[in-house]
Amino acid sequence: MLQLNKVTHVYPNGTRALEDVTLSIPKGMFGLLGPNGAGKSTLMRTVATLQTPTQGEIRFGDIDILADPESLRERLGYLPQDFGVYPRVSAYDMLDHMAVLKGVASAADRKVTVETLLNQTNLWDVRKKAIAGFSGGMRQRFGIAQALIGNPELIIVDEPTAGLDPEERNRFLNLLAEIGENVVIILSTHIVEDVADLCPNMAVIANGRIQLEGAPLDLIGKTKGTIWSKTIKREELDDYRAKYEVISTRLFAGSTIIHILSSDNPDNGFAAVDGGLEDVYFSTLAATRRKPATASQAA
């Protein structure tokens, strides 16, 4: 169990990136969903012991992360949003080098570790290829391979599917699902589908604060009777925004489909729809826009 209690982070320039973040994250996949600039990456770097929060407590099991970061690092696998490697080194040699850095001293143990991870991430056939020649999806699978060295108990992946094509995204998400049954995995993303497909528990972060937390199906159930849809002409959108709380729009066959949030039937041609996680997310963001921000935007 990963527990965060009133974690706040203020950068030297005064930016309040996190504000009183409190979460309890059990084993399994946990989705941290939020727009760019919500504070997701700041929170992930803080949990990964790459920066110390201004205040608050973070514990992983019996480890006080802030007092004893080294103990967490021995149990941590981390795939940041952007990670650097030596581009001309092969995947096999790079994993072997990183295994040394993670304390796998025996050459025989490293061989088993590296070969197992290359097979697990479907990179065995390109093990001798320089990482510079990898596609985006292959690089991400290599990233999760290095994060899995040492059998970590806590894995953090930050925006792992951004920029991947649909096939690579599915392959990567399936890999995470296989891993995520017996360890804590935090999936930090702005892509709603990633959380909907994988995570039995989730939270929405915006303006540096946790705005919503729970099981996706429970959160979706709470929107019942409050989401309404209508197809309109594109040029009518501004008028509808002025009259209703429009939480999302999408184009379809030259027209615009809008979803609005209303506890009462708005009439005017609107039809009730069963909300999805996207509606939960967008309605939560709409609610945060109605409130004054207490934390400045950060990464």
mmCIF file of N, CA, C and O in Angstrom, residues 20-21 30 32 125 138 163 207 209 236 270 286:
data_model
loop_
_atom_site.group_PDB
_atom_site.id
_atom_site.type_symbol
_atom_site.label_atom_id
_atom_site.label_comp_id
_atom_site.label_asym_id
_atom_site.label_seq_id
_atom_site.Cartn_x
_atom_site.Cartn_y
_atom_site.Cartn_z
ATOM 1 N N ASP A 20 -1.992 19.533 -0.773
ATOM 2 C CA ASP A 20 -2.699 18.617 0.135
ATOM 3 C C ASP A 20 -3.160 17.330 -0.557
ATOM 4 O O ASP A 20 -4.307 16.910 -0.427
ATOM 5 N N VAL A 21 -2.255 16.689 -1.303
ATOM 6 C CA VAL A 21 -2.595 15.444 -1.999
ATOM 7 C C VAL A 21 -2.597 14.296 -0.997
ATOM 8 O O VAL A 21 -1.576 13.992 -0.370
ATOM 9 N N PHE A 30 -3.425 1.535 -10.695
ATOM 10 C CA PHE A 30 -4.097 2.738 -10.204
ATOM 11 C C PHE A 30 -3.889 3.837 -11.240
ATOM 12 O O PHE A 30 -2.753 4.150 -11.610
ATOM 13 N N LEU A 32 -3.914 7.642 -12.476
ATOM 14 C CA LEU A 32 -3.888 9.051 -12.088
ATOM 15 C C LEU A 32 -4.145 9.850 -13.356
ATOM 16 O O LEU A 32 -3.286 9.971 -14.223
ATOM 17 N N ASP A 125 13.766 -10.393 -30.364
ATOM 18 C CA ASP A 125 14.237 -10.436 -31.745
ATOM 19 C C ASP A 125 15.051 -9.202 -32.131
ATOM 20 O O ASP A 125 15.774 -9.226 -33.137
ATOM 21 N N MET A 138 8.502 0.473 -29.273
ATOM 22 C CA MET A 138 9.608 -0.374 -28.835
ATOM 23 C C MET A 138 10.395 0.304 -27.721
ATOM 24 O O MET A 138 10.814 -0.339 -26.754
ATOM 25 N N GLY A 163 1.666 9.310 -27.879
ATOM 26 C CA GLY A 163 2.403 9.227 -29.134
ATOM 27 C C GLY A 163 2.493 7.847 -29.748
ATOM 28 O O GLY A 163 3.051 7.707 -30.836
ATOM 29 N N ASN A 207 -5.186 21.243 -11.166
ATOM 30 C CA ASN A 207 -4.734 22.379 -10.355
ATOM 31 C C ASN A 207 -3.956 21.920 -9.119
ATOM 32 O O ASN A 207 -3.996 22.557 -8.068
ATOM 33 N N ARG A 209 -4.493 19.468 -7.160
ATOM 34 C CA ARG A 209 -5.311 18.839 -6.115
ATOM 35 C C ARG A 209 -6.001 17.583 -6.645
ATOM 36 O O ARG A 209 -6.349 17.495 -7.830
ATOM 37 N N GLU A 236 -23.416 26.715 -33.994
ATOM 38 C CA GLU A 236 -24.295 26.945 -32.841
ATOM 39 C C GLU A 236 -23.590 26.705 -31.503
ATOM 40 O O GLU A 236 -24.168 26.975 -30.448
ATOM 41 N N PHE A 270 -32.514 17.646 -26.195
ATOM 42 C CA PHE A 270 -31.463 16.847 -25.564
ATOM 43 C C PHE A 270 -31.999 15.469 -25.185
ATOM 44 O O PHE A 270 -33.179 15.313 -24.821
ATOM 45 N N ALA A 286 -14.688 20.441 -15.515
ATOM 46 C CA ALA A 286 -15.585 21.593 -15.595
ATOM 47 C C ALA A 286 -15.849 22.168 -14.211
ATOM 48 O O ALA A 286 -15.903 23.389 -14.019
#
